[in-house]
PDB file of N, CA and C and ligand atoms in Angstrom:
ATOM      1  N   UNK A 208     159.613  92.370 123.139  1.00 46.00           N
ATOM      2  CA  UNK A 208     158.438  91.767 122.522  1.00 46.00           C
ATOM      3  C   UNK A 208     157.589  92.860 121.855  1.00 46.00           C
ATOM      4  N   UNK A 209     157.131  92.578 120.635  1.00 60.00           N
ATOM      5  CA  UNK A 209     156.327  93.541 119.905  1.00 60.00           C
ATOM      6  C   UNK A 209     154.856  93.382 120.261  1.00 60.00           C
ATOM      7  N   UNK A 210     154.226  94.500 120.539  1.00 94.00           N
ATOM      8  CA  UNK A 210     152.792  94.480 120.793  1.00 94.00           C
ATOM      9  C   UNK A 210     152.086  94.266 119.457  1.00 94.00           C
ATOM     10  N   UNK A 211     151.192  93.270 119.381  1.00 95.00           N
ATOM     11  CA  UNK A 211     150.533  92.968 118.112  1.00 95.00           C
ATOM     12  C   UNK A 211     149.691  94.136 117.616  1.00 95.00           C
ATOM     13  N   UNK A 212     149.239  94.972 118.516  1.00 94.00           N
ATOM     14  CA  UNK A 212     148.440  96.131 118.092  1.00 94.00           C
ATOM     15  C   UNK A 212     149.250  97.109 117.238  1.00 94.00           C
ATOM     16  N   UNK A 213     150.566  97.092 117.426  1.00 96.00           N
ATOM     17  CA  UNK A 213     151.416  97.970 116.613  1.00 96.00           C
ATOM     18  C   UNK A 213     151.377  97.596 115.142  1.00 96.00           C
ATOM     19  N   UNK A 214     150.992  96.355 114.840  1.00 97.00           N
ATOM     20  CA  UNK A 214     150.959  95.891 113.446  1.00 97.00           C
ATOM     21  C   UNK A 214     149.533  95.832 112.888  1.00 97.00           C
ATOM     22  N   UNK A 215     148.572  96.317 113.649  1.00 98.00           N
ATOM     23  CA  UNK A 215     147.163  96.232 113.243  1.00 98.00           C
ATOM     24  C   UNK A 215     146.891  97.078 111.997  1.00 98.00           C
ATOM     25  N   UNK A 216     146.154  96.499 111.070  1.00 98.00           N
ATOM     26  CA  UNK A 216     145.789  97.207 109.840  1.00 98.00           C
ATOM     27  C   UNK A 216     144.834  98.362 110.119  1.00 98.00           C
ATOM     28  N   UNK A 217     144.182  98.347 111.264  1.00 98.00           N
ATOM     29  CA  UNK A 217     143.199  99.382 111.588  1.00 98.00           C
ATOM     30  C   UNK A 217     143.809 100.563 112.339  1.00 98.00           C
ATOM     31  N   UNK A 218     145.116 100.559 112.498  1.00 96.00           N
ATOM     32  CA  UNK A 218     145.751 101.642 113.272  1.00 96.00           C
ATOM     33  C   UNK A 218     145.398 103.031 112.755  1.00 96.00           C
ATOM     34  N   UNK A 219     145.275 103.162 111.444  1.00 95.00           N
ATOM     35  CA  UNK A 219     145.006 104.483 110.870  1.00 95.00           C
ATOM     36  C   UNK A 219     143.580 104.619 110.341  1.00 95.00           C
ATOM     37  N   UNK A 220     142.705 103.755 110.798  1.00 96.00           N
ATOM     38  CA  UNK A 220     141.304 103.784 110.358  1.00 96.00           C
ATOM     39  C   UNK A 220     140.454 104.324 111.505  1.00 96.00           C
ATOM     40  N   UNK A 221     139.455 105.109 111.169  1.00 95.00           N
ATOM     41  CA  UNK A 221     138.553 105.656 112.188  1.00 95.00           C
ATOM     42  C   UNK A 221     137.973 104.513 113.029  1.00 95.00           C
ATOM     43  N   UNK A 222     138.201 104.508 114.343  1.00 94.00           N
ATOM     44  CA  UNK A 222     137.714 103.420 115.206  1.00 94.00           C
ATOM     45  C   UNK A 222     136.205 103.195 115.097  1.00 94.00           C
ATOM     46  N   UNK A 223     135.469 104.240 114.795  1.00 93.00           N
ATOM     47  CA  UNK A 223     134.005 104.085 114.681  1.00 93.00           C
ATOM     48  C   UNK A 223     133.613 103.125 113.572  1.00 93.00           C
ATOM     49  N   UNK A 224     134.506 102.943 112.602  1.00 95.00           N
ATOM     50  CA  UNK A 224     134.251 101.985 111.517  1.00 95.00           C
ATOM     51  C   UNK A 224     134.012 100.591 112.083  1.00 95.00           C
ATOM     52  N   UNK A 225     134.678 100.286 113.187  1.00 97.00           N
ATOM     53  CA  UNK A 225     134.621  98.939 113.751  1.00 97.00           C
ATOM     54  C   UNK A 225     133.508  98.772 114.784  1.00 97.00           C
ATOM     55  N   UNK A 226     132.792  99.861 115.042  1.00 95.00           N
ATOM     56  CA  UNK A 226     131.700  99.798 116.021  1.00 95.00           C
ATOM     57  C   UNK A 226     130.426 100.398 115.440  1.00 95.00           C
ATOM     58  N   UNK A 227     129.888  99.741 114.408  1.00 90.00           N
ATOM     59  CA  UNK A 227     128.655 100.247 113.811  1.00 90.00           C
ATOM     60  C   UNK A 227     127.515 100.194 114.817  1.00 90.00           C
ATOM     61  N   UNK A 228     126.687 101.209 114.780  1.00 87.00           N
ATOM     62  CA  UNK A 228     125.536 101.225 115.680  1.00 87.00           C
ATOM     63  C   UNK A 228     124.254 101.185 114.865  1.00 87.00           C
ATOM     64  N   UNK A 229     123.207 100.701 115.473  1.00 84.00           N
ATOM     65  CA  UNK A 229     121.924 100.656 114.806  1.00 84.00           C
ATOM     66  C   UNK A 229     121.794  99.457 113.899  1.00 84.00           C
ATOM     67  N   UNK A 230     120.968  99.618 112.890  1.00 84.00           N
ATOM     68  CA  UNK A 230     120.725  98.532 111.952  1.00 84.00           C
ATOM     69  C   UNK A 230     120.514  99.123 110.570  1.00 84.00           C
ATOM     70  N   UNK A 231     120.389  98.274 109.592  1.00 92.00           N
ATOM     71  CA  UNK A 231     120.110  98.747 108.247  1.00 92.00           C
ATOM     72  C   UNK A 231     121.315  98.738 107.343  1.00 92.00           C
ATOM     73  N   UNK A 232     121.104  99.269 106.137  1.00 94.00           N
ATOM     74  CA  UNK A 232     122.128  99.188 105.096  1.00 94.00           C
ATOM     75  C   UNK A 232     123.393  99.954 105.446  1.00 94.00           C
ATOM     76  N   UNK A 233     123.260 101.106 106.086  1.00 90.00           N
ATOM     77  CA  UNK A 233     124.434 101.901 106.442  1.00 90.00           C
ATOM     78  C   UNK A 233     125.324 101.136 107.425  1.00 90.00           C
ATOM     79  N   UNK A 234     124.691 100.529 108.400  1.00 91.00           N
ATOM     80  CA  UNK A 234     125.431  99.732 109.382  1.00 91.00           C
ATOM     81  C   UNK A 234     126.087  98.530 108.707  1.00 91.00           C
ATOM     82  N   UNK A 235     125.359  97.889 107.817  1.00 92.00           N
ATOM     83  CA  UNK A 235     125.930  96.743 107.090  1.00 92.00           C
ATOM     84  C   UNK A 235     127.141  97.165 106.279  1.00 92.00           C
ATOM     85  N   UNK A 236     127.044  98.314 105.627  1.00 94.00           N
ATOM     86  CA  UNK A 236     128.170  98.814 104.808  1.00 94.00           C
ATOM     87  C   UNK A 236     129.381  99.108 105.694  1.00 94.00           C
ATOM     88  N   UNK A 237     129.130  99.681 106.866  1.00 94.00           N
ATOM     89  CA  UNK A 237     130.210 100.008 107.800  1.00 94.00           C
ATOM     90  C   UNK A 237     130.890  98.725 108.270  1.00 94.00           C
ATOM     91  N   UNK A 238     130.077  97.720 108.567  1.00 95.00           N
ATOM     92  CA  UNK A 238     130.602  96.431 109.023  1.00 95.00           C
ATOM     93  C   UNK A 238     131.418  95.759 107.915  1.00 95.00           C
ATOM     94  N   UNK A 239     130.916  95.842 106.697  1.00 96.00           N
ATOM     95  CA  UNK A 239     131.637  95.267 105.555  1.00 96.00           C
ATOM     96  C   UNK A 239     132.990  95.947 105.373  1.00 96.00           C
ATOM     97  N   UNK A 240     132.996  97.262 105.542  1.00 97.00           N
ATOM     98  CA  UNK A 240     134.252  98.008 105.415  1.00 97.00           C
ATOM     99  C   UNK A 240     135.228  97.580 106.514  1.00 97.00           C
ATOM    100  N   UNK A 241     134.741  97.452 107.728  1.00 98.00           N
ATOM    101  CA  UNK A 241     135.606  97.020 108.827  1.00 98.00           C
ATOM    102  C   UNK A 241     136.178  95.636 108.540  1.00 98.00           C
ATOM    103  N   UNK A 242     135.336  94.733 108.097  1.00 98.00           N
ATOM    104  CA  UNK A 242     135.794  93.370 107.828  1.00 98.00           C
ATOM    105  C   UNK A 242     136.807  93.334 106.687  1.00 98.00           C
ATOM    106  N   UNK A 243     136.668  94.249 105.735  1.00 98.00           N
ATOM    107  CA  UNK A 243     137.634  94.274 104.631  1.00 98.00           C
ATOM    108  C   UNK A 243     139.008  94.738 105.129  1.00 98.00           C
ATOM    109  N   UNK A 244     139.027  95.621 106.111  1.00 98.00           N
ATOM    110  CA  UNK A 244     140.306  96.022 106.717  1.00 98.00           C
ATOM    111  C   UNK A 244     140.899  94.817 107.450  1.00 98.00           C
ATOM    112  N   UNK A 245     140.061  94.107 108.180  1.00 98.00           N
ATOM    113  CA  UNK A 245     140.531  92.940 108.939  1.00 98.00           C
ATOM    114  C   UNK A 245     141.113  91.864 108.015  1.00 98.00           C
ATOM    115  N   UNK A 246     140.529  91.705 106.832  1.00 98.00           N
ATOM    116  CA  UNK A 246     141.005  90.655 105.914  1.00 98.00           C
ATOM    117  C   UNK A 246     142.471  90.841 105.540  1.00 98.00           C
ATOM    118  N   UNK A 247     142.939  92.066 105.500  1.00 98.00           N
ATOM    119  CA  UNK A 247     144.341  92.294 105.141  1.00 98.00           C
ATOM    120  C   UNK A 247     145.220  92.564 106.379  1.00 98.00           C
ATOM    121  N   UNK A 248     144.696  92.260 107.540  1.00 98.00           N
ATOM    122  CA  UNK A 248     145.415  92.537 108.783  1.00 98.00           C
ATOM    123  C   UNK A 248     146.342  91.369 109.146  1.00 98.00           C
ATOM    124  N   UNK A 249     147.614  91.663 109.407  1.00 98.00           N
ATOM    125  CA  UNK A 249     148.565  90.596 109.740  1.00 98.00           C
ATOM    126  C   UNK A 249     148.402  90.025 111.153  1.00 98.00           C
ATOM    127  N   UNK A 250     147.605  90.683 111.978  1.00 98.00           N
ATOM    128  CA  UNK A 250     147.443  90.201 113.352  1.00 98.00           C
ATOM    129  C   UNK A 250     145.981  89.825 113.640  1.00 98.00           C
ATOM    130  N   UNK A 251     145.313  89.388 112.602  1.00 98.00           N
ATOM    131  CA  UNK A 251     143.895  89.046 112.733  1.00 98.00           C
ATOM    132  C   UNK A 251     143.662  87.946 113.778  1.00 98.00           C
ATOM    133  N   UNK A 252     144.480  86.918 113.761  1.00 97.00           N
ATOM    134  CA  UNK A 252     144.243  85.821 114.714  1.00 97.00           C
ATOM    135  C   UNK A 252     144.487  86.273 116.151  1.00 97.00           C
ATOM    136  N   UNK A 253     145.499  87.104 116.350  1.00 97.00           N
ATOM    137  CA  UNK A 253     145.762  87.627 117.702  1.00 97.00           C
ATOM    138  C   UNK A 253     144.581  88.475 118.178  1.00 97.00           C
ATOM    139  N   UNK A 254     144.060  89.277 117.271  1.00 97.00           N
ATOM    140  CA  UNK A 254     142.929  90.155 117.594  1.00 97.00           C
ATOM    141  C   UNK A 254     141.693  89.328 117.949  1.00 97.00           C
ATOM    142  N   UNK A 255     141.412  88.328 117.132  1.00 96.00           N
ATOM    143  CA  UNK A 255     140.235  87.490 117.396  1.00 96.00           C
ATOM    144  C   UNK A 255     140.401  86.739 118.719  1.00 96.00           C
ATOM    145  N   UNK A 256     141.585  86.226 118.964  1.00 95.00           N
ATOM    146  CA  UNK A 256     141.842  85.509 120.212  1.00 95.00           C
ATOM    147  C   UNK A 256     141.610  86.430 121.414  1.00 95.00           C
ATOM    148  N   UNK A 257     142.107  87.649 121.325  1.00 95.00           N
ATOM    149  CA  UNK A 257     141.933  88.604 122.420  1.00 95.00           C
ATOM    150  C   UNK A 257     140.451  88.923 122.633  1.00 95.00           C
ATOM    151  N   UNK A 258     139.724  89.120 121.544  1.00 95.00           N
ATOM    152  CA  UNK A 258     138.291  89.429 121.666  1.00 95.00           C
ATOM    153  C   UNK A 258     137.538  88.258 122.287  1.00 95.00           C
ATOM    154  N   UNK A 259     137.917  87.049 121.912  1.00 92.00           N
ATOM    155  CA  UNK A 259     137.246  85.874 122.467  1.00 92.00           C
ATOM    156  C   UNK A 259     137.600  85.698 123.949  1.00 92.00           C
ATOM    157  N   UNK A 260     138.844  85.971 124.265  1.00 92.00           N
ATOM    158  CA  UNK A 260     139.304  85.857 125.652  1.00 92.00           C
ATOM    159  C   UNK A 260     138.533  86.808 126.565  1.00 92.00           C
ATOM    160  N   UNK A 261     138.249  87.993 126.065  1.00 89.00           N
ATOM    161  CA  UNK A 261     137.555  89.001 126.863  1.00 89.00           C
ATOM    162  C   UNK A 261     136.057  89.026 126.582  1.00 89.00           C
ATOM    163  N   UNK A 262     135.591  88.052 125.791  1.00 83.00           N
ATOM    164  CA  UNK A 262     134.163  87.938 125.457  1.00 83.00           C
ATOM    165  C   UNK A 262     133.591  89.270 125.014  1.00 83.00           C
ATOM    166  N   UNK A 263     134.325  89.957 124.165  1.00 83.00           N
ATOM    167  CA  UNK A 263     133.881  91.253 123.672  1.00 83.00           C
ATOM    168  C   UNK A 263     132.617  91.098 122.827  1.00 83.00           C
ATOM    169  N   UNK A 264     131.574  91.811 123.190  1.00 87.00           N
ATOM    170  CA  UNK A 264     130.296  91.683 122.497  1.00 87.00           C
ATOM    171  C   UNK A 264     129.932  92.917 121.686  1.00 87.00           C
ATOM    172  N   UNK A 265     130.910  93.738 121.398  1.00 92.00           N
ATOM    173  CA  UNK A 265     130.660  94.925 120.577  1.00 92.00           C
ATOM    174  C   UNK A 265     131.673  94.987 119.442  1.00 92.00           C
ATOM    175  N   UNK A 266     131.212  95.441 118.307  1.00 95.00           N
ATOM    176  CA  UNK A 266     132.110  95.758 117.216  1.00 95.00           C
ATOM    177  C   UNK A 266     132.669  94.582 116.444  1.00 95.00           C
ATOM    178  N   UNK A 267     133.513  94.929 115.478  1.00 97.00           N
ATOM    179  CA  UNK A 267     134.198  93.944 114.643  1.00 97.00           C
ATOM    180  C   UNK A 267     135.615  93.779 115.175  1.00 97.00           C
ATOM    181  N   UNK A 268     135.956  92.543 115.494  1.00 97.00           N
ATOM    182  CA  UNK A 268     137.304  92.210 115.971  1.00 97.00           C
ATOM    183  C   UNK A 268     137.745  90.953 115.225  1.00 97.00           C
ATOM    184  N   UNK A 269     138.961  90.948 114.777  1.00 97.00           N
ATOM    185  CA  UNK A 269     139.474  89.753 114.110  1.00 97.00           C
ATOM    186  C   UNK A 269     138.682  89.357 112.880  1.00 97.00           C
ATOM    187  N   UNK A 270     138.010  90.303 112.287  1.00 98.00           N
ATOM    188  CA  UNK A 270     137.249  90.047 111.064  1.00 98.00           C
ATOM    189  C   UNK A 270     135.861  89.493 111.298  1.00 98.00           C
ATOM    190  N   UNK A 271     135.456  89.365 112.548  1.00 97.00           N
ATOM    191  CA  UNK A 271     134.128  88.829 112.846  1.00 97.00           C
ATOM    192  C   UNK A 271     133.312  89.846 113.631  1.00 97.00           C
ATOM    193  N   UNK A 272     132.014  89.886 113.344  1.00 95.00           N
ATOM    194  CA  UNK A 272     131.141  90.748 114.140  1.00 95.00           C
ATOM    195  C   UNK A 272     130.755  90.010 115.429  1.00 95.00           C
ATOM    196  N   UNK A 273     130.031  90.710 116.293  1.00 93.00           N
ATOM    197  CA  UNK A 273     129.716  90.151 117.617  1.00 93.00           C
ATOM    198  C   UNK A 273     128.942  88.839 117.512  1.00 93.00           C
ATOM    199  N   UNK A 274     127.979  88.768 116.608  1.00 93.00           N
ATOM    200  CA  UNK A 274     127.191  87.545 116.448  1.00 93.00           C
ATOM    201  C   UNK A 274     128.048  86.378 115.971  1.00 93.00           C
ATOM    202  N   UNK A 275     128.952  86.661 115.057  1.00 95.00           N
ATOM    203  CA  UNK A 275     129.844  85.610 114.547  1.00 95.00           C
ATOM    204  C   UNK A 275     130.794  85.127 115.642  1.00 95.00           C
ATOM    205  N   UNK A 276     131.244  86.037 116.482  1.00 95.00           N
ATOM    206  CA  UNK A 276     132.140  85.617 117.579  1.00 95.00           C
ATOM    207  C   UNK A 276     131.388  84.793 118.611  1.00 95.00           C
ATOM    208  N   UNK A 277     130.136  85.180 118.895  1.00 93.00           N
ATOM    209  CA  UNK A 277     129.333  84.386 119.841  1.00 93.00           C
ATOM    210  C   UNK A 277     129.141  82.973 119.301  1.00 93.00           C
ATOM    211  N   UNK A 278     128.834  82.872 118.012  1.00 94.00           N
ATOM    212  CA  UNK A 278     128.642  81.563 117.390  1.00 94.00           C
ATOM    213  C   UNK A 278     129.919  80.736 117.479  1.00 94.00           C
ATOM    214  N   UNK A 279     131.046  81.382 117.258  1.00 94.00           N
ATOM    215  CA  UNK A 279     132.333  80.692 117.346  1.00 94.00           C
ATOM    216  C   UNK A 279     132.593  80.198 118.768  1.00 94.00           C
ATOM    217  N   UNK A 280     132.265  81.034 119.741  1.00 92.00           N
ATOM    218  CA  UNK A 280     132.446  80.624 121.147  1.00 92.00           C
ATOM    219  C   UNK A 280     131.591  79.409 121.469  1.00 92.00           C
ATOM    220  N   UNK A 281     130.349  79.413 120.940  1.00 91.00           N
ATOM    221  CA  UNK A 281     129.455  78.272 121.204  1.00 91.00           C
ATOM    222  C   UNK A 281     130.008  76.985 120.610  1.00 91.00           C
ATOM    223  N   UNK A 282     130.602  77.081 119.418  1.00 91.00           N
ATOM    224  CA  UNK A 282     131.111  75.863 118.776  1.00 91.00           C
ATOM    225  C   UNK A 282     132.394  75.385 119.437  1.00 91.00           C
ATOM    226  N   UNK A 283     133.147  76.298 120.007  1.00 80.00           N
ATOM    227  CA  UNK A 283     134.422  75.912 120.611  1.00 80.00           C
ATOM    228  C   UNK A 283     134.295  75.531 122.081  1.00 80.00           C
ATOM    229  N   UNK A 284     133.285  76.030 122.769  1.00 67.00           N
ATOM    230  CA  UNK A 284     133.147  75.776 124.200  1.00 67.00           C
ATOM    231  C   UNK A 284     133.060  74.300 124.532  1.00 67.00           C
ATOM    232  N   UNK A 285     132.246  73.497 123.810  1.00 60.00           N
ATOM    233  CA  UNK A 285     132.169  72.078 124.177  1.00 60.00           C
ATOM    234  C   UNK A 285     133.507  71.375 124.069  1.00 60.00           C
ATOM    235  N   UNK A 286     134.310  71.736 123.057  1.00 54.00           N
ATOM    236  CA  UNK A 286     135.623  71.109 122.905  1.00 54.00           C
ATOM    237  C   UNK A 286     136.538  71.463 124.071  1.00 54.00           C
ATOM    238  N   UNK A 287     136.487  72.724 124.508  1.00 51.00           N
ATOM    239  CA  UNK A 287     137.322  73.149 125.629  1.00 51.00           C
ATOM    240  C   UNK A 287     136.934  72.391 126.891  1.00 51.00           C
ATOM    241  N   UNK A 288     135.613  72.198 127.081  1.00 50.00           N
ATOM    242  CA  UNK A 288     135.162  71.456 128.263  1.00 50.00           C
ATOM    243  C   UNK A 288     135.603  70.000 128.195  1.00 50.00           C
ATOM    244  N   UNK A 289     135.573  69.396 126.996  1.00 52.00           N
ATOM    245  CA  UNK A 289     136.020  68.009 126.854  1.00 52.00           C
ATOM    246  C   UNK A 289     137.496  67.891 127.206  1.00 52.00           C
ATOM    247  N   UNK A 290     138.277  68.889 126.769  1.00 51.00           N
ATOM    248  CA  UNK A 290     139.703  68.869 127.033  1.00 51.00           C
ATOM    249  C   UNK A 290     140.010  68.994 128.512  1.00 51.00           C
ATOM    250  N   UNK A 291     139.151  69.711 129.236  1.00 47.00           N
ATOM    251  CA  UNK A 291     139.373  69.931 130.669  1.00 47.00           C
ATOM    252  C   UNK A 291     138.978  68.719 131.493  1.00 47.00           C
ATOM    253  N   UNK A 292     138.141  67.826 130.934  1.00 44.00           N
ATOM    254  CA  UNK A 292     137.657  66.670 131.711  1.00 44.00           C
ATOM    255  C   UNK A 292     138.718  65.600 131.866  1.00 44.00           C
TER     256      UNK A 292
HETATM  257  S1  SF4 B 108     141.805  92.106 112.846  1.00 78.82           S
HETATM  258 FE1  SF4 B 108     140.656  93.961 112.335  1.00 78.82          FE
HETATM  259  S2  SF4 B 108     140.073  94.889 114.298  1.00 78.82           S
HETATM  260 FE2  SF4 B 108     141.680  93.376 114.680  1.00 78.82          FE
HETATM  261  S3  SF4 B 108     143.581  94.521 114.693  1.00 78.82           S
HETATM  262 FE3  SF4 B 108     143.282  93.732 112.625  1.00 78.82          FE
HETATM  263  S4  SF4 B 108     142.211  95.315 111.490  1.00 78.82           S
HETATM  264 FE4  SF4 B 108     142.024  95.796 113.665  1.00 78.82          FE
END
């Protein structure tokens, strides 16, 4: 079985690109750059699924920043609970 991380588009990109700190235009630019790498990543869905599974609250994973992933979790949680009932 192939590890999906072996096919990640970010393998050769500075990891700090995906973990912008602070706020402001520089951070926004860093986040935009990270998301642009994710857009061409063949394992984006696997990455996002893993980040959601581990409730990762830092950095860009699967093309989404932490706030976007939290929002996604909120929209999906009620459906998961309905399915479990
Ligand atoms: S989706 Fe983005 S963070 Fe995830 S493996 Fe691909 S390039 Fe890396």
